[in-house]
JSON list of C-alpha atoms in Angstrom, two decimals:
[
{"chain": "O", "resi": 76, "resn": "UNK", "atom": "CA", "xyz": [-38.72, -72.52, 76.93]},
{"chain": "O", "resi": 77, "resn": "UNK", "atom": "CA", "xyz": [-36.88, -73.65, 74.00]},
{"chain": "O", "resi": 78, "resn": "UNK", "atom": "CA", "xyz": [-39.54, -71.93, 71.93]},
{"chain": "O", "resi": 79, "resn": "UNK", "atom": "CA", "xyz": [-39.05, -68.81, 74.00]},
{"chain": "O", "resi": 80, "resn": "UNK", "atom": "CA", "xyz": [-35.36, -68.91, 73.64]},
{"chain": "O", "resi": 81, "resn": "UNK", "atom": "CA", "xyz": [-35.75, -69.42, 69.95]},
{"chain": "O", "resi": 82, "resn": "UNK", "atom": "CA", "xyz": [-38.25, -66.60, 69.83]},
{"chain": "O", "resi": 83, "resn": "UNK", "atom": "CA", "xyz": [-35.89, -64.35, 71.81]},
{"chain": "O", "resi": 84, "resn": "UNK", "atom": "CA", "xyz": [-33.05, -65.42, 69.59]},
{"chain": "O", "resi": 85, "resn": "UNK", "atom": "CA", "xyz": [-35.18, -64.72, 66.50]},
{"chain": "O", "resi": 86, "resn": "UNK", "atom": "CA", "xyz": [-36.17, -61.34, 67.93]},
{"chain": "O", "resi": 87, "resn": "UNK", "atom": "CA", "xyz": [-32.56, -60.55, 68.62]},
{"chain": "O", "resi": 88, "resn": "UNK", "atom": "CA", "xyz": [-31.56, -61.64, 65.11]},
{"chain": "O", "resi": 89, "resn": "UNK", "atom": "CA", "xyz": [-34.42, -59.62, 63.73]},
{"chain": "O", "resi": 90, "resn": "UNK", "atom": "CA", "xyz": [-33.34, -56.59, 65.76]},
{"chain": "O", "resi": 91, "resn": "UNK", "atom": "CA", "xyz": [-29.77, -57.09, 64.56]},
{"chain": "O", "resi": 92, "resn": "UNK", "atom": "CA", "xyz": [-30.96, -57.39, 60.98]},
{"chain": "O", "resi": 93, "resn": "UNK", "atom": "CA", "xyz": [-33.09, -54.30, 61.33]},
{"chain": "O", "resi": 94, "resn": "UNK", "atom": "CA", "xyz": [-30.10, -52.50, 62.87]},
{"chain": "O", "resi": 95, "resn": "UNK", "atom": "CA", "xyz": [-27.80, -53.75, 60.09]},
{"chain": "O", "resi": 96, "resn": "UNK", "atom": "CA", "xyz": [-30.37, -52.76, 57.46]},
{"chain": "O", "resi": 97, "resn": "UNK", "atom": "CA", "xyz": [-30.74, -49.30, 59.02]},
{"chain": "O", "resi": 98, "resn": "UNK", "atom": "CA", "xyz": [-26.93, -48.99, 59.16]},
{"chain": "O", "resi": 99, "resn": "UNK", "atom": "CA", "xyz": [-26.68, -50.16, 55.57]},
{"chain": "O", "resi": 100, "resn": "UNK", "atom": "CA", "xyz": [-29.47, -47.71, 54.55]},
{"chain": "O", "resi": 101, "resn": "UNK", "atom": "CA", "xyz": [-27.68, -44.87, 56.42]},
{"chain": "O", "resi": 102, "resn": "UNK", "atom": "CA", "xyz": [-24.41, -45.85, 54.71]},
{"chain": "O", "resi": 103, "resn": "UNK", "atom": "CA", "xyz": [-26.17, -45.93, 51.36]},
{"chain": "O", "resi": 104, "resn": "UNK", "atom": "CA", "xyz": [-27.79, -42.56, 52.08]},
{"chain": "O", "resi": 105, "resn": "UNK", "atom": "CA", "xyz": [-24.41, -41.09, 53.05]},
{"chain": "O", "resi": 106, "resn": "UNK", "atom": "CA", "xyz": [-22.84, -42.64, 49.98]},
{"chain": "O", "resi": 107, "resn": "UNK", "atom": "CA", "xyz": [-25.71, -41.29, 47.85]},
{"chain": "O", "resi": 108, "resn": "UNK", "atom": "CA", "xyz": [-25.34, -37.88, 49.54]},
{"chain": "O", "resi": 109, "resn": "UNK", "atom": "CA", "xyz": [-21.59, -37.91, 48.83]},
{"chain": "O", "resi": 110, "resn": "UNK", "atom": "CA", "xyz": [-22.19, -38.98, 45.24]},
{"chain": "O", "resi": 111, "resn": "UNK", "atom": "CA", "xyz": [-24.92, -36.29, 44.88]},
{"chain": "O", "resi": 112, "resn": "UNK", "atom": "CA", "xyz": [-22.49, -33.68, 46.24]},
{"chain": "O", "resi": 113, "resn": "UNK", "atom": "CA", "xyz": [-19.78, -34.88, 43.87]},
{"chain": "O", "resi": 114, "resn": "UNK", "atom": "CA", "xyz": [-22.27, -34.86, 41.00]},
{"chain": "O", "resi": 115, "resn": "UNK", "atom": "CA", "xyz": [-23.34, -31.29, 41.87]},
{"chain": "O", "resi": 116, "resn": "UNK", "atom": "CA", "xyz": [-19.68, -30.22, 42.08]},
{"chain": "O", "resi": 117, "resn": "UNK", "atom": "CA", "xyz": [-18.97, -31.92, 38.78]},
{"chain": "O", "resi": 118, "resn": "UNK", "atom": "CA", "xyz": [-22.04, -30.27, 37.19]},
{"chain": "O", "resi": 119, "resn": "UNK", "atom": "CA", "xyz": [-20.93, -26.90, 38.58]},
{"chain": "O", "resi": 120, "resn": "UNK", "atom": "CA", "xyz": [-17.40, -27.47, 37.28]},
{"chain": "O", "resi": 121, "resn": "UNK", "atom": "CA", "xyz": [-18.82, -28.62, 33.95]},
{"chain": "O", "resi": 122, "resn": "UNK", "atom": "CA", "xyz": [-21.03, -25.49, 33.82]},
{"chain": "O", "resi": 123, "resn": "UNK", "atom": "CA", "xyz": [-18.02, -23.28, 34.59]},
{"chain": "O", "resi": 124, "resn": "UNK", "atom": "CA", "xyz": [-15.96, -25.09, 31.95]},
{"chain": "O", "resi": 125, "resn": "UNK", "atom": "CA", "xyz": [-18.79, -24.66, 29.43]},
{"chain": "O", "resi": 126, "resn": "UNK", "atom": "CA", "xyz": [-18.93, -20.91, 30.20]},
{"chain": "O", "resi": 127, "resn": "UNK", "atom": "CA", "xyz": [-15.15, -20.73, 29.86]},
{"chain": "O", "resi": 128, "resn": "UNK", "atom": "CA", "xyz": [-15.31, -22.62, 26.56]},
{"chain": "O", "resi": 129, "resn": "UNK", "atom": "CA", "xyz": [-17.97, -20.19, 25.27]},
{"chain": "O", "resi": 130, "resn": "UNK", "atom": "CA", "xyz": [-15.88, -17.19, 26.33]},
{"chain": "O", "resi": 131, "resn": "UNK", "atom": "CA", "xyz": [-12.89, -18.73, 24.53]},
{"chain": "O", "resi": 132, "resn": "UNK", "atom": "CA", "xyz": [-15.03, -19.24, 21.42]},
{"chain": "O", "resi": 133, "resn": "UNK", "atom": "CA", "xyz": [-16.08, -15.59, 21.56]},
{"chain": "O", "resi": 134, "resn": "UNK", "atom": "CA", "xyz": [-12.45, -14.50, 21.98]},
{"chain": "O", "resi": 135, "resn": "UNK", "atom": "CA", "xyz": [-11.43, -16.81, 19.14]},
{"chain": "O", "resi": 136, "resn": "UNK", "atom": "CA", "xyz": [-14.16, -15.35, 16.92]},
{"chain": "O", "resi": 137, "resn": "UNK", "atom": "CA", "xyz": [-13.01, -11.82, 17.76]},
{"chain": "O", "resi": 138, "resn": "UNK", "atom": "CA", "xyz": [-9.40, -12.79, 17.08]},
{"chain": "O", "resi": 139, "resn": "UNK", "atom": "CA", "xyz": [-10.47, -14.29, 13.73]},
{"chain": "O", "resi": 140, "resn": "UNK", "atom": "CA", "xyz": [-12.30, -11.07, 12.86]},
{"chain": "O", "resi": 141, "resn": "UNK", "atom": "CA", "xyz": [-9.28, -8.97, 13.82]},
{"chain": "O", "resi": 142, "resn": "UNK", "atom": "CA", "xyz": [-7.03, -11.27, 11.79]},
{"chain": "O", "resi": 143, "resn": "UNK", "atom": "CA", "xyz": [-9.34, -10.99, 8.76]},
{"chain": "O", "resi": 144, "resn": "UNK", "atom": "CA", "xyz": [-9.48, -7.21, 9.21]},
{"chain": "O", "resi": 145, "resn": "UNK", "atom": "CA", "xyz": [-5.67, -7.02, 9.41]},
{"chain": "O", "resi": 146, "resn": "UNK", "atom": "CA", "xyz": [-5.35, -9.24, 6.34]},
{"chain": "O", "resi": 147, "resn": "UNK", "atom": "CA", "xyz": [-7.83, -7.00, 4.54]},
{"chain": "O", "resi": 148, "resn": "UNK", "atom": "CA", "xyz": [-5.84, -3.92, 5.50]},
{"chain": "O", "resi": 149, "resn": "UNK", "atom": "CA", "xyz": [-2.62, -5.62, 4.41]},
{"chain": "O", "resi": 150, "resn": "UNK", "atom": "CA", "xyz": [-4.17, -6.56, 1.05]},
{"chain": "O", "resi": 151, "resn": "UNK", "atom": "CA", "xyz": [-5.40, -2.98, 0.65]},
{"chain": "O", "resi": 152, "resn": "UNK", "atom": "CA", "xyz": [-1.94, -1.64, 1.51]},
{"chain": "O", "resi": 153, "resn": "UNK", "atom": "CA", "xyz": [-0.34, -3.99, -1.02]},
{"chain": "O", "resi": 154, "resn": "UNK", "atom": "CA", "xyz": [-2.91, -2.96, -3.62]},
{"chain": "O", "resi": 155, "resn": "UNK", "atom": "CA", "xyz": [-2.30, 0.73, -2.85]},
{"chain": "O", "resi": 156, "resn": "UNK", "atom": "CA", "xyz": [1.45, 0.17, -3.06]},
{"chain": "O", "resi": 157, "resn": "UNK", "atom": "CA", "xyz": [1.05, -1.59, -6.42]},
{"chain": "O", "resi": 158, "resn": "UNK", "atom": "CA", "xyz": [-1.11, 1.28, -7.71]},
{"chain": "O", "resi": 159, "resn": "UNK", "atom": "CA", "xyz": [1.38, 3.85, -6.40]},
{"chain": "O", "resi": 160, "resn": "UNK", "atom": "CA", "xyz": [4.27, 1.94, -7.95]},
{"chain": "O", "resi": 161, "resn": "UNK", "atom": "CA", "xyz": [2.39, 1.68, -11.26]},
{"chain": "O", "resi": 162, "resn": "UNK", "atom": "CA", "xyz": [1.64, 5.41, -11.13]},
{"chain": "O", "resi": 163, "resn": "UNK", "atom": "CA", "xyz": [5.32, 6.20, -10.44]},
{"chain": "O", "resi": 164, "resn": "UNK", "atom": "CA", "xyz": [6.39, 3.96, -13.33]},
{"chain": "O", "resi": 165, "resn": "UNK", "atom": "CA", "xyz": [3.83, 5.62, -15.61]},
{"chain": "O", "resi": 166, "resn": "UNK", "atom": "CA", "xyz": [5.07, 9.05, -14.55]},
{"chain": "O", "resi": 167, "resn": "UNK", "atom": "CA", "xyz": [8.69, 7.98, -15.15]},
{"chain": "O", "resi": 168, "resn": "UNK", "atom": "CA", "xyz": [7.77, 6.65, -18.58]},
{"chain": "O", "resi": 169, "resn": "UNK", "atom": "CA", "xyz": [5.89, 9.84, -19.45]},
{"chain": "O", "resi": 170, "resn": "UNK", "atom": "CA", "xyz": [8.74, 12.01, -18.17]},
{"chain": "O", "resi": 171, "resn": "UNK", "atom": "CA", "xyz": [11.29, 9.97, -20.13]},
{"chain": "O", "resi": 172, "resn": "UNK", "atom": "CA", "xyz": [9.14, 10.33, -23.26]},
{"chain": "O", "resi": 173, "resn": "UNK", "atom": "CA", "xyz": [8.75, 14.06, -22.65]},
{"chain": "O", "resi": 174, "resn": "UNK", "atom": "CA", "xyz": [12.50, 14.35, -22.03]},
{"chain": "O", "resi": 175, "resn": "UNK", "atom": "CA", "xyz": [13.20, 12.52, -25.28]},
{"chain": "O", "resi": 176, "resn": "UNK", "atom": "CA", "xyz": [10.78, 14.80, -27.15]},
{"chain": "O", "resi": 177, "resn": "UNK", "atom": "CA", "xyz": [12.33, 17.90, -25.56]},
{"chain": "O", "resi": 178, "resn": "UNK", "atom": "CA", "xyz": [15.83, 16.69, -26.40]},
{"chain": "O", "resi": 179, "resn": "UNK", "atom": "CA", "xyz": [14.77, 16.13, -30.02]},
{"chain": "O", "resi": 180, "resn": "UNK", "atom": "CA", "xyz": [13.17, 19.59, -30.06]},
{"chain": "O", "resi": 181, "resn": "UNK", "atom": "CA", "xyz": [16.34, 21.08, -28.53]},
{"chain": "O", "resi": 182, "resn": "UNK", "atom": "CA", "xyz": [18.49, 19.32, -31.14]},
{"chain": "O", "resi": 183, "resn": "UNK", "atom": "CA", "xyz": [16.17, 20.57, -33.90]},
{"chain": "O", "resi": 184, "resn": "UNK", "atom": "CA", "xyz": [16.27, 24.12, -32.49]},
{"chain": "O", "resi": 185, "resn": "UNK", "atom": "CA", "xyz": [20.07, 24.00, -32.20]},
{"chain": "O", "resi": 186, "resn": "UNK", "atom": "CA", "xyz": [20.28, 22.85, -35.81]},
{"chain": "O", "resi": 187, "resn": "UNK", "atom": "CA", "xyz": [17.85, 25.60, -36.83]},
{"chain": "O", "resi": 188, "resn": "UNK", "atom": "CA", "xyz": [19.96, 28.10, -34.88]},
{"chain": "O", "resi": 189, "resn": "UNK", "atom": "CA", "xyz": [23.13, 26.90, -36.61]},
{"chain": "O", "resi": 190, "resn": "UNK", "atom": "CA", "xyz": [21.31, 27.13, -39.91]},
{"chain": "O", "resi": 191, "resn": "UNK", "atom": "CA", "xyz": [20.02, 30.60, -39.03]},
{"chain": "O", "resi": 192, "resn": "UNK", "atom": "CA", "xyz": [23.53, 31.69, -37.99]},
{"chain": "O", "resi": 193, "resn": "UNK", "atom": "CA", "xyz": [24.95, 30.34, -41.24]},
{"chain": "O", "resi": 194, "resn": "UNK", "atom": "CA", "xyz": [22.22, 32.12, -43.22]},
{"chain": "O", "resi": 195, "resn": "UNK", "atom": "CA", "xyz": [22.78, 35.30, -41.22]},
{"chain": "O", "resi": 196, "resn": "UNK", "atom": "CA", "xyz": [26.54, 35.06, -41.74]},
{"chain": "O", "resi": 197, "resn": "UNK", "atom": "CA", "xyz": [25.92, 34.48, -45.44]},
{"chain": "O", "resi": 198, "resn": "UNK", "atom": "CA", "xyz": [23.48, 37.41, -45.54]},
{"chain": "O", "resi": 199, "resn": "UNK", "atom": "CA", "xyz": [25.94, 39.61, -43.66]},
{"chain": "O", "resi": 200, "resn": "UNK", "atom": "CA", "xyz": [28.68, 38.53, -46.06]},
{"chain": "O", "resi": 201, "resn": "UNK", "atom": "CA", "xyz": [26.41, 39.36, -49.03]},
{"chain": "O", "resi": 202, "resn": "UNK", "atom": "CA", "xyz": [25.43, 42.65, -47.39]},
{"chain": "O", "resi": 203, "resn": "UNK", "atom": "CA", "xyz": [29.08, 43.46, -46.74]},
{"chain": "O", "resi": 204, "resn": "UNK", "atom": "CA", "xyz": [29.89, 42.51, -50.33]},
{"chain": "O", "resi": 205, "resn": "UNK", "atom": "CA", "xyz": [27.02, 44.68, -51.55]},
{"chain": "O", "resi": 206, "resn": "UNK", "atom": "CA", "xyz": [28.22, 47.56, -49.36]},
{"chain": "O", "resi": 207, "resn": "UNK", "atom": "CA", "xyz": [31.69, 47.12, -50.69]},
{"chain": "O", "resi": 208, "resn": "UNK", "atom": "CA", "xyz": [30.32, 46.98, -54.24]},
{"chain": "O", "resi": 209, "resn": "UNK", "atom": "CA", "xyz": [28.14, 50.00, -53.54]},
{"chain": "O", "resi": 210, "resn": "UNK", "atom": "CA", "xyz": [31.08, 51.80, -51.95]},
{"chain": "O", "resi": 211, "resn": "UNK", "atom": "CA", "xyz": [33.24, 51.00, -54.98]},
{"chain": "O", "resi": 212, "resn": "UNK", "atom": "CA", "xyz": [30.44, 52.00, -57.28]},
{"chain": "O", "resi": 213, "resn": "UNK", "atom": "CA", "xyz": [29.99, 55.19, -55.34]},
{"chain": "O", "resi": 214, "resn": "UNK", "atom": "CA", "xyz": [33.71, 55.83, -55.39]},
{"chain": "O", "resi": 215, "resn": "UNK", "atom": "CA", "xyz": [33.78, 55.05, -59.09]},
{"chain": "O", "resi": 216, "resn": "UNK", "atom": "CA", "xyz": [30.89, 57.46, -59.72]},
{"chain": "O", "resi": 217, "resn": "UNK", "atom": "CA", "xyz": [32.66, 60.08, -57.67]},
{"chain": "O", "resi": 218, "resn": "UNK", "atom": "CA", "xyz": [35.79, 59.41, -59.59]},
{"chain": "O", "resi": 219, "resn": "UNK", "atom": "CA", "xyz": [33.91, 59.55, -62.88]},
{"chain": "O", "resi": 220, "resn": "UNK", "atom": "CA", "xyz": [32.08, 62.66, -61.87]},
{"chain": "O", "resi": 221, "resn": "UNK", "atom": "CA", "xyz": [35.34, 64.24, -60.77]},
{"chain": "O", "resi": 222, "resn": "UNK", "atom": "CA", "xyz": [37.01, 63.17, -63.97]},
{"chain": "O", "resi": 223, "resn": "UNK", "atom": "CA", "xyz": [34.05, 64.37, -65.92]},
{"chain": "O", "resi": 224, "resn": "UNK", "atom": "CA", "xyz": [34.00, 67.69, -64.10]},
{"chain": "O", "resi": 225, "resn": "UNK", "atom": "CA", "xyz": [37.72, 68.01, -64.64]},
{"chain": "O", "resi": 226, "resn": "UNK", "atom": "CA", "xyz": [37.26, 67.36, -68.32]},
{"chain": "O", "resi": 227, "resn": "UNK", "atom": "CA", "xyz": [34.41, 69.78, -68.44]},
{"chain": "O", "resi": 228, "resn": "UNK", "atom": "CA", "xyz": [36.44, 72.23, -66.38]},
{"chain": "O", "resi": 229, "resn": "UNK", "atom": "CA", "xyz": [39.42, 71.96, -68.73]},
{"chain": "O", "resi": 230, "resn": "UNK", "atom": "CA", "xyz": [37.11, 72.31, -71.62]},
{"chain": "O", "resi": 231, "resn": "UNK", "atom": "CA", "xyz": [35.63, 75.38, -70.08]},
{"chain": "O", "resi": 232, "resn": "UNK", "atom": "CA", "xyz": [39.06, 76.70, -69.34]},
{"chain": "O", "resi": 233, "resn": "UNK", "atom": "CA", "xyz": [40.19, 76.01, -72.91]},
{"chain": "O", "resi": 234, "resn": "UNK", "atom": "CA", "xyz": [37.07, 77.53, -74.34]},
{"chain": "O", "resi": 235, "resn": "UNK", "atom": "CA", "xyz": [37.45, 80.58, -72.25]}
]
């Protein structure tokens, strides 16, 4: 009987151990299931974060390209402005030079005009003097011819 009681006690202990082991295995399975679910959720979250990171990298790359393009346009605009400014300065310089040349030409032409006027006035004065001389000469000839005809006329009258 003692052997039976021990056997029954051992069977009961064995049954309890089996039950405890099954409970422990079920607990471990549930724990593993929970951990697997958490791992899957974490992997899914990690996958979503990786996709988000890649989309941000694409957006960053596009932003970098736009920034480079804008910088390129800005450099081109500055270059165009510098060229335009240089062209305006060249045109100003050429116009100033042309203005200076035209002013010198105008001064030369004014001096030539003054000279021409002085020569014309001198020529007119000489012409007037010549006219006056010619007029006097003409008057003198007329006077001489009248005097001569009067002398000839008196001579003719005396001879007749």
